[in-house]
mmCIF file of C-alpha atoms and ligand atoms in Angstrom:
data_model
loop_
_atom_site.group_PDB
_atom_site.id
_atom_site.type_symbol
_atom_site.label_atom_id
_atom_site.label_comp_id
_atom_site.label_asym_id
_atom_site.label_seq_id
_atom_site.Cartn_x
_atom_site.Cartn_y
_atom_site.Cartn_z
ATOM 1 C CA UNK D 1 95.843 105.564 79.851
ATOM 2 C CA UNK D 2 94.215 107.441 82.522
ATOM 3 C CA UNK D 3 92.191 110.526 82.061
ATOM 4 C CA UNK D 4 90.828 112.237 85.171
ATOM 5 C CA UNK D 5 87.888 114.756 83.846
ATOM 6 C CA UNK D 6 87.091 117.573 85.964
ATOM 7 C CA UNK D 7 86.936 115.596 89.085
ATOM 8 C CA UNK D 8 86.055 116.744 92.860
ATOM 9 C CA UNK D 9 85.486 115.230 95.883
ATOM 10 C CA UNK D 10 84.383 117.524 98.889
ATOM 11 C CA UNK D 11 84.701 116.543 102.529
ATOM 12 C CA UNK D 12 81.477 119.026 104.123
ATOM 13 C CA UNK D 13 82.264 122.384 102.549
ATOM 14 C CA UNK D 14 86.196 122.071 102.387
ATOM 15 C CA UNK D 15 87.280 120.764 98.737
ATOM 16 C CA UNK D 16 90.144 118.397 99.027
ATOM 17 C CA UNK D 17 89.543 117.776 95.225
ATOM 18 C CA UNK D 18 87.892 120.294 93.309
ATOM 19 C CA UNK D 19 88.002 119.917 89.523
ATOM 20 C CA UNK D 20 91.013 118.499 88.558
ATOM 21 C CA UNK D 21 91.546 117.398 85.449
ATOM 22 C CA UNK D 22 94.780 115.509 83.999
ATOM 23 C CA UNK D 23 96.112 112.502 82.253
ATOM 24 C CA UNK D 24 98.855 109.568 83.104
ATOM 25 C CA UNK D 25 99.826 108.725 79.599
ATOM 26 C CA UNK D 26 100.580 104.802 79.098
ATOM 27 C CA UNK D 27 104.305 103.920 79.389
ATOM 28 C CA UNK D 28 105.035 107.121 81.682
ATOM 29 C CA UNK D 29 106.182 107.881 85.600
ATOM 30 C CA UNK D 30 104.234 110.518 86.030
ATOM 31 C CA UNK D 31 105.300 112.656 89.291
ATOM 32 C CA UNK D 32 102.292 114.115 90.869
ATOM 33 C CA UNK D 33 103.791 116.867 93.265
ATOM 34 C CA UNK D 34 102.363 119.822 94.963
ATOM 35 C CA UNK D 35 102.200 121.797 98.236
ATOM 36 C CA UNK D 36 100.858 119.492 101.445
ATOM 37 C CA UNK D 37 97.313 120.292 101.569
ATOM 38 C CA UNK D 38 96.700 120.046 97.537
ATOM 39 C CA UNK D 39 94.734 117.347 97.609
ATOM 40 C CA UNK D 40 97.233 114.672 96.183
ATOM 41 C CA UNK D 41 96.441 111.489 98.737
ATOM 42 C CA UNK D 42 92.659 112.192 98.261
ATOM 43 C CA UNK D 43 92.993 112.436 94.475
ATOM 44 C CA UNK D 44 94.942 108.992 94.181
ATOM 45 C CA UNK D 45 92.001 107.636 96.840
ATOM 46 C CA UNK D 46 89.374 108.515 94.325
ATOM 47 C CA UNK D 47 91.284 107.553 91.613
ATOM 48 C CA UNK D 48 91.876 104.052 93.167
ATOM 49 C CA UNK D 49 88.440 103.610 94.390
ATOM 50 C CA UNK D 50 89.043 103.735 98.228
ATOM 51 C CA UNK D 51 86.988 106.812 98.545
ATOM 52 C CA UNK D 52 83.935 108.067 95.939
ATOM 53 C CA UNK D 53 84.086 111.215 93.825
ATOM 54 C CA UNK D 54 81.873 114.228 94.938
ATOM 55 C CA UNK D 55 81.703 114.384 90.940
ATOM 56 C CA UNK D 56 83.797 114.172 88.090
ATOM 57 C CA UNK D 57 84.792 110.898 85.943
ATOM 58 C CA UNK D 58 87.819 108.381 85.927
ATOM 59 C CA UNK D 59 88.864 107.051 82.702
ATOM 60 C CA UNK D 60 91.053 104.186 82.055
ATOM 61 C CA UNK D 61 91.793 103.123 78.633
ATOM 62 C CA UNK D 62 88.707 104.532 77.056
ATOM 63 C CA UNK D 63 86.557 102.566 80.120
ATOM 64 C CA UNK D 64 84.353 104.805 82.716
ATOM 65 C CA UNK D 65 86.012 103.421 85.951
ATOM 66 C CA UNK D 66 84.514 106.001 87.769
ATOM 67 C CA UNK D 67 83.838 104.864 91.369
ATOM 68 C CA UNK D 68 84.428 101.517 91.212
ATOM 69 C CA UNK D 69 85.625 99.374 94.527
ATOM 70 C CA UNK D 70 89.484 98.745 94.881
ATOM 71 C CA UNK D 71 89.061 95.079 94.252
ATOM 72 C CA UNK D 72 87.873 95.386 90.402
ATOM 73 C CA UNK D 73 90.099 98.332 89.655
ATOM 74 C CA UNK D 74 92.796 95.462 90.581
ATOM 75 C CA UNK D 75 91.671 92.686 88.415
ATOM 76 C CA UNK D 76 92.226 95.634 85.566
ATOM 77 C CA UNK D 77 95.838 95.662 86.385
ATOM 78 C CA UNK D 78 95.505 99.294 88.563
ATOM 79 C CA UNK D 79 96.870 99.226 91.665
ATOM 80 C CA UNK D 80 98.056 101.508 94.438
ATOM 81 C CA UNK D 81 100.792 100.147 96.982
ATOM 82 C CA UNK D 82 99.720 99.310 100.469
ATOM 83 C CA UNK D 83 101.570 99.026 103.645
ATOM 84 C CA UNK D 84 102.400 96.208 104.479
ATOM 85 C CA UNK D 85 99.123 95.291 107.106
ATOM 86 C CA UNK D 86 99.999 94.486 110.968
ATOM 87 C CA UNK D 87 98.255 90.932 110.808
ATOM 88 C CA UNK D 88 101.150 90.243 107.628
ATOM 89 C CA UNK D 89 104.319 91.421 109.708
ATOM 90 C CA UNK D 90 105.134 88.205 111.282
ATOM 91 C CA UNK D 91 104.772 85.992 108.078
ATOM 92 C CA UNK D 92 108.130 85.923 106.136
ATOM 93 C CA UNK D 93 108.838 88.241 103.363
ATOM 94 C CA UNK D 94 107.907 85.467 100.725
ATOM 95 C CA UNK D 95 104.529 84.444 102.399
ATOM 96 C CA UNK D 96 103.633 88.081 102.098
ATOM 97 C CA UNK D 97 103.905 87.820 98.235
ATOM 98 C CA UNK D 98 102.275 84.809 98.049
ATOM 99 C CA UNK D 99 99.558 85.877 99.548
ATOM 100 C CA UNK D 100 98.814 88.752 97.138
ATOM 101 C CA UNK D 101 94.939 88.691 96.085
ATOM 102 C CA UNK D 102 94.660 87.187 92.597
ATOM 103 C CA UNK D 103 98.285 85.550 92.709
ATOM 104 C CA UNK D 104 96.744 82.121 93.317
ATOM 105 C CA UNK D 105 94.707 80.759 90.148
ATOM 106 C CA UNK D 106 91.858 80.905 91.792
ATOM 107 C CA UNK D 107 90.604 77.671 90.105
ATOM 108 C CA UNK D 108 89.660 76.542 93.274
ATOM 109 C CA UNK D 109 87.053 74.047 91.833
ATOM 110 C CA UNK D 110 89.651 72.790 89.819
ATOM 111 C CA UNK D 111 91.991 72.087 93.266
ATOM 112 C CA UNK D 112 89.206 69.875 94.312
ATOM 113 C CA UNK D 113 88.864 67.758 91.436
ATOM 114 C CA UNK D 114 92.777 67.222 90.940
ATOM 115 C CA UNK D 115 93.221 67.427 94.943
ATOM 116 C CA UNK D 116 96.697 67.997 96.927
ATOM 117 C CA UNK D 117 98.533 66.870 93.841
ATOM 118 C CA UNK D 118 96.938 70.058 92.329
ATOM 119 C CA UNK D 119 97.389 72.243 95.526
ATOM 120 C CA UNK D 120 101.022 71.532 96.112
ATOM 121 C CA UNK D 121 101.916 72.073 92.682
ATOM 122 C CA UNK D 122 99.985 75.960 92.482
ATOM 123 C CA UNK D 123 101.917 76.439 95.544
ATOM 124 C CA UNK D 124 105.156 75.682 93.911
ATOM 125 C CA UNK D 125 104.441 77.508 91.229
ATOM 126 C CA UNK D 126 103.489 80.448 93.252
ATOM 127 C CA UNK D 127 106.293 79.917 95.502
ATOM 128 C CA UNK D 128 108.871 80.445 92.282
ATOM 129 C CA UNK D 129 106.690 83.473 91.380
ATOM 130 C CA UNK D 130 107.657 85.361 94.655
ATOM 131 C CA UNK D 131 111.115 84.125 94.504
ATOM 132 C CA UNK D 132 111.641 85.518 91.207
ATOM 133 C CA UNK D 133 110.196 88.853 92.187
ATOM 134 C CA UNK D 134 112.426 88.609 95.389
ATOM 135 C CA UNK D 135 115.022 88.693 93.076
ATOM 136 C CA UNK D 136 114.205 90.820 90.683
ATOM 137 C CA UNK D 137 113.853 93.633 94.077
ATOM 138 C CA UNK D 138 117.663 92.067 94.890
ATOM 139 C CA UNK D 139 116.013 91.455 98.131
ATOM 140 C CA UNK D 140 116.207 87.193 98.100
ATOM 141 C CA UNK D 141 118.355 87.735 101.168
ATOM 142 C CA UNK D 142 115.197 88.803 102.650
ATOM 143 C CA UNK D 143 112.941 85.768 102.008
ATOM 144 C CA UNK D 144 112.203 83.851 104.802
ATOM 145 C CA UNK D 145 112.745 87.264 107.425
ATOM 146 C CA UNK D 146 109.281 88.234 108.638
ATOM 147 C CA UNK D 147 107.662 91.497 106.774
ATOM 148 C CA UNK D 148 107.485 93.397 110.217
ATOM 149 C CA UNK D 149 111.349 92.794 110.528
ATOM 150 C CA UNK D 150 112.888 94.246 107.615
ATOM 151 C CA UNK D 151 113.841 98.328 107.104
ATOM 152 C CA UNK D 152 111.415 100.890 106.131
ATOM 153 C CA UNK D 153 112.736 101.187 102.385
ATOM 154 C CA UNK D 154 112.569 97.615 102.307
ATOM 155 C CA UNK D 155 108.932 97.103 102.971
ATOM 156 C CA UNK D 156 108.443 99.682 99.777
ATOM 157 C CA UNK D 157 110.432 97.310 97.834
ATOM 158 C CA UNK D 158 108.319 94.728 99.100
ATOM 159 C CA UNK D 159 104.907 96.722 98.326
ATOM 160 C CA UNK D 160 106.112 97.240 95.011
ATOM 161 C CA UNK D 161 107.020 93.286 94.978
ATOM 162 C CA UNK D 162 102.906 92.641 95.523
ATOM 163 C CA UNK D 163 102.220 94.648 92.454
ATOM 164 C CA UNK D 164 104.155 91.836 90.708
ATOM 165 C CA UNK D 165 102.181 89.209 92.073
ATOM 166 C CA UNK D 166 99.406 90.262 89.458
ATOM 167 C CA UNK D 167 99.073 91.556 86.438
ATOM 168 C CA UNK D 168 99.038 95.300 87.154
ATOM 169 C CA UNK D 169 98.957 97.501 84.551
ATOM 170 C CA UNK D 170 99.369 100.943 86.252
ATOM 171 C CA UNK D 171 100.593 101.874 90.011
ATOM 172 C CA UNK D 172 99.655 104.392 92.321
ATOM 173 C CA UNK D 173 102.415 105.419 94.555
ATOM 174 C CA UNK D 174 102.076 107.798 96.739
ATOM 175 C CA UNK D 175 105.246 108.837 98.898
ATOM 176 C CA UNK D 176 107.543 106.178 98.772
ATOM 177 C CA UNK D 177 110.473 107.657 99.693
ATOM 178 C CA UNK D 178 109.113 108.964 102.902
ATOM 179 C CA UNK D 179 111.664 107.625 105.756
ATOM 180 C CA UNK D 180 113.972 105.794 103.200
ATOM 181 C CA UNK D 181 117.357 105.980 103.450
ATOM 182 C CA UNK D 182 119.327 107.521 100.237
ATOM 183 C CA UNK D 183 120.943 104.102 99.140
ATOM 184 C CA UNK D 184 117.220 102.212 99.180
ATOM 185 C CA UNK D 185 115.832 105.172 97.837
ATOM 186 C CA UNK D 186 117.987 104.768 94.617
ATOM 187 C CA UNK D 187 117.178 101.277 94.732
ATOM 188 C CA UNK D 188 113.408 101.931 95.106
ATOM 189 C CA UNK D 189 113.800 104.389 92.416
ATOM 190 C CA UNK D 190 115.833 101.670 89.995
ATOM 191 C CA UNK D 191 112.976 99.519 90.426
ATOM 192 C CA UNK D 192 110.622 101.785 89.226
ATOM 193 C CA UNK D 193 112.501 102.680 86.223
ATOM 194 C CA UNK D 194 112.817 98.934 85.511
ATOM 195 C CA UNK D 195 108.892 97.750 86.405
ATOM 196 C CA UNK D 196 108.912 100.470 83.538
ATOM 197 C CA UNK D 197 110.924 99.653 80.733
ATOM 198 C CA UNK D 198 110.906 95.774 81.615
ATOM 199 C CA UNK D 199 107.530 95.463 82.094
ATOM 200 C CA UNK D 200 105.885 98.072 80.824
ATOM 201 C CA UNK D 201 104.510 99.082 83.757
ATOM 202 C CA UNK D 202 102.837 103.318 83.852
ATOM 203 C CA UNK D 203 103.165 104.982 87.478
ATOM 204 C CA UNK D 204 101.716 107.757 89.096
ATOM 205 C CA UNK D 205 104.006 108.579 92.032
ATOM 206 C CA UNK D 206 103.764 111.337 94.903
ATOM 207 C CA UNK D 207 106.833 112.754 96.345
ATOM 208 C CA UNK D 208 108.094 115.219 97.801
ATOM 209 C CA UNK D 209 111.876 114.575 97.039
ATOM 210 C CA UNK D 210 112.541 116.597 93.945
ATOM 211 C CA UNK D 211 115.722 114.575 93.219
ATOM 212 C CA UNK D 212 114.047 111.531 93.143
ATOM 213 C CA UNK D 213 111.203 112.773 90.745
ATOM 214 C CA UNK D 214 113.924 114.311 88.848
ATOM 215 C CA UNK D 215 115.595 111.536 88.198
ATOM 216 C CA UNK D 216 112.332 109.352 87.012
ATOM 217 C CA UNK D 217 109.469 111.627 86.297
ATOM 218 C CA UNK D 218 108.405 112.723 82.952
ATOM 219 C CA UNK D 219 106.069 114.875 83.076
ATOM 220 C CA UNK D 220 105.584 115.985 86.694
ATOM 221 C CA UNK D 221 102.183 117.361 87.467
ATOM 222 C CA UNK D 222 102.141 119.886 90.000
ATOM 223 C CA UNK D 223 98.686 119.939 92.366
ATOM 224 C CA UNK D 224 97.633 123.012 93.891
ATOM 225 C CA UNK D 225 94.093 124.008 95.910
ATOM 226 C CA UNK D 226 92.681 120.704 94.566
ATOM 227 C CA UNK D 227 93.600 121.566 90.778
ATOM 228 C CA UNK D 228 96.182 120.811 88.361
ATOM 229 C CA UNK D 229 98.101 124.008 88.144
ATOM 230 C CA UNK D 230 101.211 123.321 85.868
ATOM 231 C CA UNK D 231 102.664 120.478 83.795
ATOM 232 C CA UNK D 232 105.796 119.705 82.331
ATOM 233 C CA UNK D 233 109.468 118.562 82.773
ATOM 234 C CA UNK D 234 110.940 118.972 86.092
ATOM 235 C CA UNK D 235 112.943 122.428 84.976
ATOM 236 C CA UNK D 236 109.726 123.716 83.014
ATOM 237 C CA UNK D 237 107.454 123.355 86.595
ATOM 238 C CA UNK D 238 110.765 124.527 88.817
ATOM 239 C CA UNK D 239 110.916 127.958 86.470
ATOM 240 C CA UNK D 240 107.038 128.024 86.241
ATOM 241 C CA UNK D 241 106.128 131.471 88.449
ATOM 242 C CA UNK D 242 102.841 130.478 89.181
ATOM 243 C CA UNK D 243 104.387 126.814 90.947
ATOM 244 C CA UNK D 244 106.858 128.696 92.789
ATOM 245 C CA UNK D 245 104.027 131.096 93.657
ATOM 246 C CA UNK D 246 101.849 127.861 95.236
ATOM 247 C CA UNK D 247 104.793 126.647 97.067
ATOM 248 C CA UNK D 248 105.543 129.914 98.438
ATOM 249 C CA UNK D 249 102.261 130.428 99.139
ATOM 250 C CA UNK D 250 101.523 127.867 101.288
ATOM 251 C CA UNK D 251 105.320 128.608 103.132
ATOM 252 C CA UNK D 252 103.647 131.777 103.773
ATOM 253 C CA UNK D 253 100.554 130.617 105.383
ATOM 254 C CA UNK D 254 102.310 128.021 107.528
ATOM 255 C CA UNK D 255 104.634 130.776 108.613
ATOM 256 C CA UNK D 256 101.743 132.633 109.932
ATOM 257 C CA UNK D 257 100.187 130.065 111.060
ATOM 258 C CA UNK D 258 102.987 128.985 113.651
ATOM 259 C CA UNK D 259 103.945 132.595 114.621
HETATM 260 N N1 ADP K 301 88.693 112.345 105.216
HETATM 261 C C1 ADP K 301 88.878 113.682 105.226
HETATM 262 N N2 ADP K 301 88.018 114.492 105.871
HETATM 263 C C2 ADP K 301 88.192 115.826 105.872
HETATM 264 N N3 ADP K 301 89.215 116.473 105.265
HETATM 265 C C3 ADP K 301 90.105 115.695 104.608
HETATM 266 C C4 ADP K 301 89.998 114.276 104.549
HETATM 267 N N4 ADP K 301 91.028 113.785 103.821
HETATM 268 C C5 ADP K 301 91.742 114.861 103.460
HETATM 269 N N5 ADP K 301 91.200 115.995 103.923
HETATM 270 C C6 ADP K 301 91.706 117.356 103.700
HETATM 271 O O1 ADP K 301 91.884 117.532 102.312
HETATM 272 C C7 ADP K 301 93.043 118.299 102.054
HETATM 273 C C8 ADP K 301 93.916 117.595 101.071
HETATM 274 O O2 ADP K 301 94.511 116.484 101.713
HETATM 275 P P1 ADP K 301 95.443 115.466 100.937
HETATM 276 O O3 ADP K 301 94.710 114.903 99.790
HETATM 277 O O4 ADP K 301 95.952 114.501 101.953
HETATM 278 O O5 ADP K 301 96.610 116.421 100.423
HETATM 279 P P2 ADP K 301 98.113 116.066 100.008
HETATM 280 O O6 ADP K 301 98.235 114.603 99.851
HETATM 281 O O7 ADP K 301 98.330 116.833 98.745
HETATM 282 O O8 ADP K 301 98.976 116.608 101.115
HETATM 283 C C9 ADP K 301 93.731 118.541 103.395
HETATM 284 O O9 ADP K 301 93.449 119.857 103.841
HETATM 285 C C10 ADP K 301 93.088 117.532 104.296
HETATM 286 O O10 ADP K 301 93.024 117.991 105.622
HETATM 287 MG MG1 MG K 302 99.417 113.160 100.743
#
């Protein structure tokens, strides 16, 4: 579904990204892991059109998306989660999904003709929308609490929630289990594996909690030095000496580096 070909992107001389090359076959959760320096973050951020590739090309079904902006890599259903922005925290949990870019119709032309008749019955409709993703994250509970008021592994449920808003197609995760509690991780991780097999939905998730990719990833692509260096089932990259090597590796350095 998405095939990265030899792709860099440099910041001055240092190369964050520097030729990787790998695919995110349709259907899959693909764990993307690696040592912290690898060049994961910046790879997703090229990948999802926040930042542009030194060189290299971005492939999605067959289609050059090479470089383009966020905003049209959305309308074709890819889509990496967000935090949930400052200026959204006080609006309530459902407001924040209704507000999701490309929720509404957007046959705003059409909302003049028919008038509030029309306007109150998108909102309805879009109303039920977030409700049903609300449930479908068993977080209805949560509906009318503002964004900025709800637990850490909740927002990620409710990131997750906007890619339901839309159409997406594939979603870029990257750490999502950072700062979440075991029982919402397991939840976050349940949703995933549903999005999945309900809705067909192909991720690309970062993390650095092997259980968690254990438990959903197939394959897991381990980043090193701004490459792919290994891929495979969690237990081929775990007995793979030149991943344990990487990891290592960069143990080493950081030991030296603090003594
Ligand atoms: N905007 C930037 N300017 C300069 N260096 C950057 C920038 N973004 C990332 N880097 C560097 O690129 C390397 C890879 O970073 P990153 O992609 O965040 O790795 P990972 O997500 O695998 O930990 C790091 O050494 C980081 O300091
Ligand atoms: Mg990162």
């Amino acid at each position: 579904m998405i095939k990265v070909e030899n792709l860099h992107r440099h910041f001055g001389a240092f190369r964050a990204v520097d030729g990787a090359s790998l695919e995110i076959a349709k259907g899959s959760i693909t764990g993307l892991v690696g040592p912290n320096g690898a060049g994961k973050t910046t790879l997703f951020n090229v990948i999802a059109g926040a930042l542009q590739p030194t060189s290299g090309r971005v492939v999605m079904d067959g289609e050059d998306i090479t470089g383009l902006p966020p905003h049209e890599l959305f309308h074709k259903g890819l889509l990496r989660t967000f935090q949930i922005a400052h200026e959204f925290s006080s609006m309530s949990c459902r407001e924040n999904l209704m507000m999701v870019p490309g929720a509404q119709s957007g046959e705003t032309l059409w909302s003049t003709w028919f008038g509030r008749k029309r306007i109150a019955e998108e909102e309805r409709a879009l109303k039920a929308k977030a409700d049903e993703v609300l449930d479908f994250l068993t977080i209805s509970h949560l509906a009318d609490h503002p964004a900025g008021a709800i637990s850490g592994g909740q927002k990620k449920l409710l990131e997750l929630g906007r890619t339901m808003m839309v159409d997406a197609k594939i979603v870029f995760l990257d750490e999502v289990g950072a700062g979440v509690n075991r029982t919402l991780l397991n939840t976050i991780a349940d949703t995933i594996v549903r999005l999945n097999t309900e809705r067909g939905y192909t991720f690309c998730v970062i993390e650095h909690d092997m259980d968690f990719i254990g438990r959903i990833c197939d394959p897991v692509i381990v980043m090193a030095e701004g490459k792919k260096l290994a891929e495979g089932s969690l237990a081929d990259i775990k007995a793979n000496e030149q991943v344990i090597e990487a990891y290592l590796g960069t143990g080493l350095k950081n030991k030296e580096q603090v003594g």
